[in-house]
Coordinates of C-alpha atoms (C1' of nucleotides) in Angstrom, one line a residue:
Chain A
M1 CA 12.5 -2.8 26.3
A2 CA 14.4 -4.3 29.2
T3 CA 11.8 -6.2 31.2
E4 CA 9.2 -7.4 28.8
Q5 CA 5.4 -7.9 29.0
S6 CA 4.0 -11.3 29.4
N7 CA 3.1 -11.7 25.8
S8 CA 6.5 -10.8 24.6
T9 CA 7.2 -14.5 23.9
T10 CA 5.4 -14.1 20.6
T11 CA 5.3 -10.4 19.7
P12 CA 8.5 -9.5 18.0
R13 CA 10.4 -6.6 19.4
Y14 CA 10.1 -4.4 16.4
K15 CA 6.4 -4.6 16.7
Q16 CA 6.5 -3.8 20.3
L17 CA 8.6 -0.7 19.6
A18 CA 6.3 0.2 16.7
D19 CA 3.3 0.1 19.1
I20 CA 5.1 2.3 21.6
I21 CA 5.8 4.9 18.8
R22 CA 2.3 4.6 17.4
N23 CA 0.8 5.1 20.9
A24 CA 2.9 8.2 21.5
I25 CA 1.6 9.6 18.3
E26 CA -2.0 8.8 18.9
Q27 CA -1.8 10.3 22.3
G28 CA -0.6 13.5 20.8
L29 CA 2.8 13.4 22.4
L30 CA 4.3 14.0 18.9
A31 CA 2.7 16.5 16.6
D32 CA 2.2 16.2 12.8
N33 CA 5.5 16.4 11.0
Q34 CA 7.5 16.5 14.2
A35 CA 10.8 14.6 14.1
L36 CA 11.2 11.4 16.0
P37 CA 14.4 10.7 17.9
S38 CA 17.1 9.3 15.5
E39 CA 17.3 5.6 14.9
R40 CA 20.5 5.4 16.9
E41 CA 18.9 7.1 19.9
L42 CA 15.9 4.9 19.7
A43 CA 18.1 1.8 19.6
E44 CA 20.0 2.9 22.7
K45 CA 16.9 4.0 24.6
Y46 CA 15.0 0.8 24.0
E47 CA 18.0 -1.5 24.0
V48 CA 17.6 -3.0 20.6
S49 CA 19.8 -3.0 17.6
R50 CA 19.5 -0.2 15.1
D51 CA 18.3 -2.8 12.5
T52 CA 15.4 -3.6 14.8
V53 CA 14.5 0.1 15.1
R54 CA 14.6 0.3 11.3
K55 CA 12.1 -2.6 11.1
S56 CA 9.8 -0.7 13.4
V57 CA 10.2 2.4 11.2
R58 CA 9.5 0.5 8.0
Y59 CA 6.5 -1.1 9.6
L60 CA 4.9 2.2 10.6
E61 CA 5.9 3.8 7.3
E62 CA 4.1 1.2 5.3
R63 CA 1.0 2.0 7.4
G64 CA 1.2 5.7 6.7
V65 CA 2.0 6.6 10.4
I66 CA 5.5 8.1 9.9
Y67 CA 7.8 8.8 7.0
S68 CA 11.6 9.0 6.7
D69 CA 13.7 11.3 4.7
H70 CA 17.3 10.5 3.9
G71 CA 19.7 12.7 5.7
R72 CA 16.9 14.6 7.5
G73 CA 15.2 12.3 9.9
T74 CA 12.0 10.5 10.6
F75 CA 8.7 12.4 11.1
V76 CA 5.1 11.9 12.1
A77 CA 2.9 11.7 9.1
P78 CA 0.2 14.4 9.0
S79 CA -3.1 13.2 10.2
I80 CA -4.7 13.5 6.8
V81 CA -2.4 10.6 5.8
R82 CA -2.5 8.7 9.0
R83 CA -6.3 8.4 8.8
M84 CA -6.2 6.9 5.3
S85 CA -5.1 3.3 5.7
R86 CA -7.4 0.7 4.2
F87 CA -7.9 -2.8 5.6
I88 CA -9.7 -5.8 4.3
D89 CA -12.6 -5.6 6.7
S90 CA -12.8 -2.0 5.9
F91 CA -16.4 -0.9 6.4
S92 CA -16.6 -1.3 10.2
Q93 CA -13.1 0.0 10.8
D94 CA -13.3 2.9 8.4
T95 CA -16.6 4.0 9.8
Q96 CA -15.3 3.9 13.4
H97 CA -12.2 5.8 12.4
R98 CA -14.4 8.5 11.0
G99 CA -16.4 8.7 14.2
G100 CA -19.5 7.0 13.0
A101 CA -21.3 4.0 14.3
P102 CA -21.3 1.1 11.8
G103 CA -24.3 -1.2 11.6
Q104 CA -26.0 -3.7 9.4
R105 CA -29.3 -5.1 8.4
I106 CA -29.1 -8.6 7.1
L107 CA -31.3 -9.3 4.1
T108 CA -30.6 -12.9 3.2
V109 CA -28.2 -15.7 4.1
E110 CA -28.7 -18.5 1.7
P111 CA -27.0 -21.2 -0.4
S112 CA -26.4 -20.1 -3.9
A113 CA -25.0 -22.0 -6.9
A114 CA -22.1 -20.1 -8.5
S115 CA -23.2 -18.3 -11.6
M116 CA -20.7 -18.3 -14.5
G117 CA -19.6 -14.8 -13.6
V118 CA -18.9 -15.5 -9.9
A119 CA -17.5 -18.9 -10.7
G120 CA -15.0 -17.3 -13.0
L121 CA -13.9 -14.7 -10.5
L122 CA -13.5 -17.3 -7.8
G123 CA -11.8 -19.9 -10.0
L124 CA -14.5 -22.5 -9.5
E125 CA -16.9 -24.5 -11.7
P126 CA -20.3 -22.8 -12.4
G127 CA -22.8 -24.4 -10.1
Y128 CA -20.3 -24.8 -7.2
P129 CA -22.2 -24.4 -3.9
L130 CA -21.6 -21.0 -2.3
I131 CA -23.1 -19.0 0.5
R132 CA -24.6 -15.7 -0.4
V133 CA -25.0 -13.0 2.2
R134 CA -26.8 -9.8 1.4
R135 CA -26.7 -6.9 3.9
V136 CA -27.5 -3.2 4.1
R137 CA -24.7 -1.4 5.8
L138 CA -25.6 1.5 8.1
I139 CA -23.7 4.5 9.5
D140 CA -25.4 5.9 12.6
G141 CA -28.5 4.0 11.6
A142 CA -28.8 5.4 8.1
A143 CA -28.4 3.1 5.1
V144 CA -25.3 3.9 3.1
G145 CA -24.5 0.7 1.2
L146 CA -25.5 -2.7 0.0
H147 CA -23.1 -5.7 0.3
D148 CA -23.6 -8.8 -1.7
A149 CA -21.0 -11.4 -0.7
Y150 CA -20.4 -14.9 -2.1
F151 CA -18.0 -17.5 -0.7
P152 CA -17.6 -21.2 -0.4
L153 CA -17.8 -22.9 2.9
P154 CA -16.0 -26.1 3.9
R155 CA -17.9 -29.3 3.0
G156 CA -20.7 -30.0 5.3
S157 CA -20.5 -26.6 7.1
K158 CA -23.5 -24.4 7.5
L159 CA -24.1 -20.8 8.3
D160 CA -27.4 -19.4 9.4
R161 CA -28.8 -16.0 9.8
A162 CA -29.0 -16.1 13.6
E163 CA -25.3 -16.8 13.9
L164 CA -24.5 -13.9 11.7
E165 CA -26.8 -11.6 13.5
Q166 CA -25.0 -12.2 16.8
A167 CA -21.5 -12.0 15.4
E168 CA -19.5 -8.9 15.7
S169 CA -18.4 -9.1 12.0
L170 CA -18.9 -11.4 9.1
Y171 CA -15.2 -11.7 8.7
K172 CA -14.6 -12.5 12.3
L173 CA -17.2 -15.2 12.2
L174 CA -15.8 -16.8 9.1
T175 CA -12.3 -16.6 10.4
E176 CA -13.1 -18.1 13.8
K177 CA -15.5 -20.7 12.7
F178 CA -14.3 -21.8 9.2
G179 CA -10.6 -20.8 9.1
F180 CA -11.3 -18.1 6.5
A181 CA -7.9 -16.4 6.2
P182 CA -7.9 -13.3 4.1
A183 CA -4.4 -12.1 3.2
E184 CA -5.0 -9.6 0.4
A185 CA -7.7 -8.2 -1.7
V186 CA -8.2 -6.5 -5.0
E187 CA -10.9 -3.9 -5.6
N188 CA -12.4 -2.4 -8.7
L189 CA -14.5 0.8 -8.5
H190 CA -16.8 2.5 -10.9
A191 CA -19.9 4.7 -11.0
G192 CA -23.4 3.3 -11.7
S193 CA -27.1 4.0 -11.2
A194 CA -29.4 2.5 -8.5
D195 CA -32.0 0.2 -9.9
A196 CA -35.4 -0.1 -8.3
E197 CA -34.3 -2.6 -5.7
D198 CA -31.1 -0.8 -4.8
A199 CA -33.1 2.5 -4.5
Q200 CA -35.7 1.0 -2.2
L201 CA -33.1 -0.6 0.1
L202 CA -30.9 2.5 0.3
G203 CA -33.8 4.9 0.5
I204 CA -32.8 6.9 -2.5
P205 CA -34.6 7.7 -5.8
P206 CA -34.2 5.1 -8.6
G207 CA -31.4 6.2 -11.0
S208 CA -29.4 7.9 -8.3
P209 CA -25.7 7.7 -8.8
I210 CA -24.0 5.0 -6.7
L211 CA -20.4 3.9 -6.1
I212 CA -19.9 0.3 -7.1
V213 CA -17.1 -1.6 -5.6
E214 CA -16.2 -5.1 -6.5
R215 CA -13.8 -7.0 -4.4
I216 CA -12.1 -10.3 -4.6
T217 CA -10.5 -11.5 -1.4
L218 CA -7.5 -13.9 -1.6
S219 CA -6.3 -16.4 1.0
D220 CA -2.7 -16.6 2.2
R221 CA -2.1 -18.9 -0.8
R222 CA -3.7 -16.4 -3.1
E223 CA -6.7 -18.5 -3.9
P224 CA -9.9 -16.4 -4.3
I225 CA -12.1 -17.0 -1.3
E226 CA -14.7 -14.4 -1.6
Y227 CA -16.4 -12.1 -4.1
C228 CA -18.3 -9.1 -2.8
L229 CA -20.3 -6.6 -4.8
M230 CA -20.9 -3.3 -2.9
K231 CA -23.0 -0.4 -3.8
Y232 CA -22.8 2.9 -1.9
V233 CA -24.8 6.1 -1.9
S234 CA -23.1 9.2 -3.2
S235 CA -22.5 10.6 0.2
Y236 CA -20.3 7.7 1.1
R237 CA -16.5 8.3 0.8
Y238 CA -14.0 5.7 -0.1
S239 CA -10.6 6.8 1.0
T240 CA -7.2 5.5 0.0
R241 CA -3.6 6.4 0.2
I242 CA -1.1 6.1 -2.6
A243 CA 2.3 5.3 -1.3
K244 CA 5.6 6.7 -2.4
Y245 CA 6.2 7.0 -6.0
S246 CA 7.9 3.8 -6.9
G247 CA 10.5 4.2 -9.6
V248 CA 8.9 1.8 -12.1
A249 CA 11.3 1.6 -15.0
Chain B
M1 CA 25.7 -10.0 -9.3
A2 CA 29.5 -10.4 -9.7
T3 CA 30.4 -8.0 -12.4
E4 CA 28.0 -5.1 -12.4
Q5 CA 26.6 -2.7 -14.9
S6 CA 27.9 0.8 -15.3
N7 CA 25.1 2.4 -13.3
S8 CA 25.7 0.1 -10.3
T9 CA 27.4 2.9 -8.6
T10 CA 24.1 4.3 -7.6
T11 CA 21.5 1.5 -7.9
P12 CA 21.5 -0.5 -4.7
R13 CA 22.1 -4.2 -5.0
Y14 CA 18.7 -5.2 -3.6
K15 CA 17.0 -3.2 -6.3
Q16 CA 19.1 -4.7 -9.0
L17 CA 18.2 -8.1 -7.8
A18 CA 14.6 -7.1 -7.5
D19 CA 14.7 -6.0 -11.1
I20 CA 16.2 -9.3 -12.2
I21 CA 13.3 -11.2 -10.4
R22 CA 10.6 -8.9 -11.7
N23 CA 11.9 -9.3 -15.3
A24 CA 11.9 -13.0 -14.9
I25 CA 8.3 -12.9 -13.9
E26 CA 7.3 -10.4 -16.6
Q27 CA 8.9 -12.6 -19.2
G28 CA 6.9 -15.5 -18.0
L29 CA 9.8 -17.5 -16.8
L30 CA 7.9 -18.0 -13.5
A31 CA 4.2 -18.8 -13.5
D32 CA 1.6 -17.4 -11.2
N33 CA 1.9 -18.8 -7.7
Q34 CA 5.1 -20.6 -8.6
A35 CA 7.8 -20.8 -5.9
L36 CA 10.9 -18.7 -6.2
P37 CA 14.3 -20.2 -5.2
S38 CA 14.7 -19.9 -1.4
E39 CA 16.3 -16.8 0.0
R40 CA 19.5 -18.7 0.8
E41 CA 19.7 -20.0 -2.7
L42 CA 19.2 -16.6 -4.2
A43 CA 21.9 -15.2 -1.8
E44 CA 24.4 -17.7 -3.0
K45 CA 23.6 -17.5 -6.7
Y46 CA 23.8 -13.7 -6.8
E47 CA 26.6 -13.4 -4.3
V48 CA 24.8 -11.1 -1.8
S49 CA 23.9 -11.6 1.8
R50 CA 20.6 -13.1 2.7
D51 CA 19.6 -9.8 4.2
T52 CA 20.0 -8.2 0.9
V53 CA 17.9 -10.9 -0.7
R54 CA 15.3 -10.2 1.9
K55 CA 15.2 -6.5 1.1
S56 CA 14.6 -7.4 -2.6
V57 CA 11.8 -9.7 -1.5
R58 CA 10.2 -7.0 0.7
Y59 CA 10.5 -4.5 -2.1
L60 CA 8.7 -6.7 -4.5
E61 CA 6.1 -7.8 -2.0
E62 CA 5.1 -4.2 -1.2
R63 CA 4.5 -3.7 -4.9
G64 CA 2.3 -6.8 -5.2
V65 CA 4.7 -8.7 -7.4
I66 CA 5.5 -11.6 -5.0
Y67 CA 4.4 -12.8 -1.6
S68 CA 6.1 -14.8 1.1
D69 CA 4.6 -17.4 3.4
H70 CA 6.4 -18.3 6.6
G71 CA 7.8 -21.8 6.4
R72 CA 6.5 -22.4 2.9
G73 CA 8.4 -20.2 0.6
T74 CA 8.1 -17.1 -1.6
F75 CA 5.8 -17.2 -4.6
V76 CA 4.8 -15.2 -7.7
A77 CA 1.7 -13.1 -7.1
P78 CA -1.2 -14.0 -9.4
S79 CA -1.5 -11.6 -12.3
I80 CA -4.8 -10.3 -11.0
V81 CA -2.8 -8.9 -8.0
R82 CA 0.3 -7.9 -10.0
R83 CA -1.6 -5.7 -12.3
M84 CA -3.2 -3.7 -9.5
S85 CA -0.5 -1.4 -8.2
R86 CA -1.4 2.2 -8.1
F87 CA 1.0 5.1 -8.6
I88 CA 0.7 8.8 -8.2
D89 CA 0.8 9.6 -11.9
S90 CA -1.7 6.8 -12.3
F91 CA -3.8 7.6 -15.3
S92 CA -1.2 7.2 -18.0
Q93 CA 0.4 4.2 -16.4
D94 CA -2.8 2.5 -15.5
T95 CA -4.1 2.9 -19.0
Q96 CA -1.0 1.5 -20.6
H97 CA -0.9 -1.4 -18.2
R98 CA -4.4 -2.2 -19.4
G99 CA -3.4 -2.1 -23.0
G100 CA -5.0 1.2 -23.8
A101 CA -3.5 4.3 -25.4
P102 CA -3.7 7.2 -22.9
G103 CA -4.3 10.7 -24.3
Q104 CA -5.4 14.1 -23.3
R105 CA -7.1 17.2 -24.6
I106 CA -6.1 20.4 -22.7
L107 CA -9.0 22.7 -22.0
T108 CA -7.4 25.5 -20.1
V109 CA -4.1 26.4 -18.5
E110 CA -4.6 29.6 -16.4
P111 CA -3.8 31.4 -13.3
S112 CA -6.4 31.0 -10.6
A113 CA -6.6 32.5 -7.1
A114 CA -7.2 29.8 -4.5
S115 CA -10.8 29.6 -3.4
M116 CA -11.5 29.0 0.2
G117 CA -12.1 25.3 -0.4
V118 CA -8.9 24.7 -2.4
A119 CA -6.9 27.0 -0.1
G120 CA -8.0 24.9 2.9
L121 CA -7.0 21.7 1.2
L122 CA -3.6 23.0 0.2
G123 CA -2.9 24.7 3.5
L124 CA -2.7 28.2 1.9
E125 CA -4.4 31.5 2.2
P126 CA -7.5 32.1 0.1
G127 CA -6.5 34.1 -2.9
Y128 CA -3.1 32.5 -3.1
P129 CA -2.0 32.4 -6.8
L130 CA -2.3 29.0 -8.3
I131 CA -2.2 27.4 -11.7
R132 CA -5.3 25.6 -12.8
V133 CA -5.1 23.0 -15.5
R134 CA -8.2 21.4 -17.0
R135 CA -8.0 18.4 -19.3
V136 CA -10.1 15.8 -20.8
R137 CA -8.4 12.4 -20.4
L138 CA -8.7 9.9 -23.3
I139 CA -8.3 6.2 -23.7
D140 CA -7.9 5.2 -27.3
G141 CA -9.2 8.6 -28.3
A142 CA -12.4 8.4 -26.4
A143 CA -13.1 10.8 -23.5
V144 CA -13.3 9.0 -20.2
G145 CA -12.4 11.6 -17.6
L146 CA -12.0 15.2 -16.7
H147 CA -9.1 16.4 -14.6
D148 CA -9.1 19.7 -12.9
A149 CA -5.7 20.3 -11.1
Y150 CA -4.6 23.2 -8.9
F151 CA -1.1 23.8 -7.8
P152 CA 1.2 26.6 -6.8
L153 CA 4.3 27.5 -8.9
P154 CA 7.5 28.9 -7.6
R155 CA 7.4 32.7 -7.6
G156 CA 7.9 34.2 -11.0
S157 CA 7.5 30.9 -12.8
K158 CA 5.1 30.5 -15.6
L159 CA 3.5 27.6 -17.4
D160 CA 1.8 27.9 -20.7
R161 CA -0.4 25.7 -22.7
A162 CA 2.1 25.1 -25.5
E163 CA 4.6 23.7 -23.1
L164 CA 2.1 21.3 -21.6
E165 CA 0.9 20.2 -25.0
Q166 CA 4.4 19.0 -25.9
A167 CA 5.2 17.4 -22.6
E168 CA 4.9 13.7 -22.1
S169 CA 3.1 14.2 -18.9
L170 CA 2.0 17.0 -16.6
Y171 CA 3.8 15.5 -13.7
K172 CA 7.0 15.0 -15.6
L173 CA 7.0 18.6 -16.7
L174 CA 6.3 19.9 -13.2
T175 CA 9.0 17.7 -11.8
E176 CA 11.7 18.5 -14.3
K177 CA 10.9 22.2 -14.6
F178 CA 9.8 23.2 -11.2
G179 CA 11.2 20.6 -8.8
F180 CA 7.7 19.3 -8.1
A181 CA 8.4 16.3 -6.0
P182 CA 5.4 14.1 -5.1
A183 CA 6.0 11.6 -2.4
E184 CA 2.6 10.5 -1.5
A185 CA -1.1 11.2 -2.1
V186 CA -4.4 10.7 -0.5
E187 CA -7.6 10.1 -2.6
N188 CA -11.3 10.2 -1.8
L189 CA -13.8 8.7 -4.1
H190 CA -17.6 8.9 -4.4
A191 CA -20.4 8.7 -6.9
G192 CA -22.0 11.8 -8.5
S193 CA -23.9 13.0 -11.5
A194 CA -22.6 14.7 -14.6
D195 CA -23.7 18.4 -14.8
A196 CA -24.3 20.0 -18.2
E197 CA -20.7 20.9 -18.8
D198 CA -19.3 17.5 -17.6
A199 CA -21.8 15.8 -19.9
Q200 CA -20.8 17.8 -22.9
L201 CA -17.1 17.3 -22.4
L202 CA -17.4 13.6 -21.8
G203 CA -20.0 13.0 -24.4
I204 CA -22.6 11.5 -22.1
P205 CA -26.1 12.5 -21.2
P206 CA -26.5 15.1 -18.4
G207 CA -27.2 13.3 -15.1
S208 CA -25.2 10.3 -16.0
P209 CA -23.4 8.7 -13.0
I210 CA -19.8 9.6 -12.7
L211 CA -17.0 8.5 -10.5
I212 CA -15.5 11.5 -8.6
V213 CA -12.0 11.2 -7.3
E214 CA -10.4 14.0 -5.3
R215 CA -6.7 13.8 -4.7
I216 CA -4.2 15.8 -2.6
T217 CA -0.6 15.2 -3.5
L218 CA 2.1 15.7 -0.8
S219 CA 5.7 16.6 -1.2
D220 CA 8.5 14.7 0.5
R221 CA 8.0 17.0 3.5
R222 CA 4.3 16.2 3.4
E223 CA 3.2 19.7 2.4
P224 CA 0.2 19.6 0.1
I225 CA 1.4 20.6 -3.4
E226 CA -1.6 19.8 -5.6
Y227 CA -5.3 19.3 -5.5
C228 CA -6.9 17.5 -8.3
L229 CA -10.6 16.9 -9.0
M230 CA -11.3 14.0 -11.4
K231 CA -14.5 12.8 -12.9
Y232 CA -14.8 9.6 -14.8
V233 CA -17.5 8.0 -16.9
S234 CA -19.1 4.9 -15.6
S235 CA -17.1 2.5 -17.8
Y236 CA -13.9 3.7 -16.2
R237 CA -12.4 1.3 -13.6
Y238 CA -10.4 2.4 -10.7
S239 CA -8.4 -0.5 -9.4
T240 CA -6.6 -0.9 -6.1
R241 CA -5.0 -3.5 -4.0
I242 CA -5.5 -3.9 -0.3
A243 CA -2.4 -5.3 1.3
K244 CA -2.1 -7.9 4.0
Y245 CA -4.4 -7.4 6.9
S246 CA -2.4 -5.4 9.4
G247 CA -3.1 -6.4 13.0
V248 CA -4.3 -3.0 14.1
A249 CA -5.0 -3.4 17.8
Chain C
dT1 C1' 31.5 18.8 9.3
dA2 C1' 28.3 16.4 12.2
dG3 C1' 24.2 14.0 12.2
dT4 C1' 20.7 11.5 9.8
dG5 C1' 18.9 7.7 7.2
dG6 C1' 20.3 3.9 3.5
dT7 C1' 22.9 -0.2 2.3
dC8 C1' 25.4 -4.3 3.2
dT9 C1' 27.5 -8.1 5.7
dA10 C1' 27.9 -12.8 8.4
dG11 C1' 26.2 -15.2 11.5
dA12 C1' 22.8 -16.9 15.0
dC13 C1' 18.6 -18.7 16.5
dC14 C1' 13.4 -19.0 16.3
dA15 C1' 8.8 -20.3 14.1
dC16 C1' 6.4 -22.5 10.8
dT17 C1' 5.2 -26.1 7.2
dC18 C1' 5.3 -30.5 5.3
dG19 C1' 6.6 -35.0 4.3
Chain D
dG1 C1' 13.6 -33.6 10.6
dA2 C1' 14.8 -30.8 6.8
dG3 C1' 13.8 -26.7 4.7
dT4 C1' 11.6 -22.3 4.6
dG5 C1' 10.9 -17.6 6.0
dG6 C1' 11.1 -14.4 10.4
dT7 C1' 13.7 -12.0 13.9
dC8 C1' 17.8 -10.1 15.9
dT9 C1' 22.6 -8.6 16.5
dA10 C1' 27.0 -5.6 15.9
dG11 C1' 29.4 -3.4 13.1
dA12 C1' 30.9 -1.0 8.8
dC13 C1' 30.5 2.2 5.3
dC14 C1' 27.8 5.3 2.0
dA15 C1' 24.6 9.2 0.7
dC16 C1' 22.2 12.9 1.9
dT17 C1' 21.0 17.3 4.6
dA18 C1' 21.9 21.2 7.0
dG19 C1' 24.3 24.6 9.9

DNA sequence: TAGTGGTCTAGACCACTCG
DNA sequence: GAGTGGTCTAGACCACTAG
């Protein structure tokens, strides 16, 4: 930690240290459930305070990379846990983490007045102008899901299909072009059946079971900024991690 | 924070303060998205260091109760987010949070030698002696899910149906009687169809779509201690919160 | 008993937001 | 510029685990 990289002006030390530890784990230098050096040792080795080391440890613990046990030490989380983090732009990342090639086929990109349902979820007036983007999501070229996203654009802005087709990701495009800043999301999941259109687009028989995921994305001020309805074929796995039991009452 | 309760010997101050804040929110003293007093004000008012206040804030932030924004302040999370925390013993708690009465009908409590599949998931030898508990989960008396749990018991221990029928919760019983100590869990979800038996137990037509949740529960040492296969009718909602986008490389 | 993580303090300075 | 949260330090003591 002595002589710092060029970007150290902005990256806090605890994140730098966290990256060092995470890289060591990802490169297999530390095995599952193996103990890390003690906090005091890490502090000395990297010339930071113990409190900064603890911040790194918390940071990685929240992400399921390591875990600490009072009086015993800090350990590498088993890979089954490490692989399970969820992120907001989950489809592409999840798929890549699982070794698949994510893809998409854009169906429509069009203006859409908010229906009562969507307006309620987004906290807007019915009829409010939204953009609706419908896509088939692919893994290794095979259709696995349908995404139907609704979001407002800043007044006067436009989004066309060509733009989206070139972009690496819808979220990245929205973020860079329109200042779309997702901070958090809530998701509701349930089982359902494919209707005729779903079935045709996903290449499955009508009535097949599908996993339905509804998501509301919130800005840093916790204003709803997107509603997305997703439908997945039954071979698609949605993975999640449930953190430490929190002594609720 | 001056004169403390009797149990203050063990409860850390930051959790006591977190409880004070959470209670204020739950009692409606603070509205959604309303700003909390600044960290410095809270530190002065409750006579703790600012760092301790920050621990309380982190603690509640992880649980989706509040959120902080650099330079702006700390705010009450909107109720749509606050309601979304998941816990390991989720069914009973989730159901209660939603205003329903959770219940169960125990189908079988029996010894079961680990199949190859379950053995692999639990990191045991096939044939290892396990207990298998099958239950129908109810909300307001109506069947909504099937739980099929497998776990090892300490050598020589036994678990019978009568015991389970009296217990408040399977987890509580296992924890208190056998030192079962869940620290974390991973879940995989996908859509499927009810077979004849599922359909009969859930009171739905065979072939109906169901939400299939597989869970592996891990101990504080991250050893797998339970595998549970859950099937839910399509009206059941599985809710989750996706925390702040974490700058993963 | 030695070593580990957990809590707590008091103070400093930086980075960000907003009027 | 005033106020907010974010980072960092150095040190102290407690609680837990294990040989």
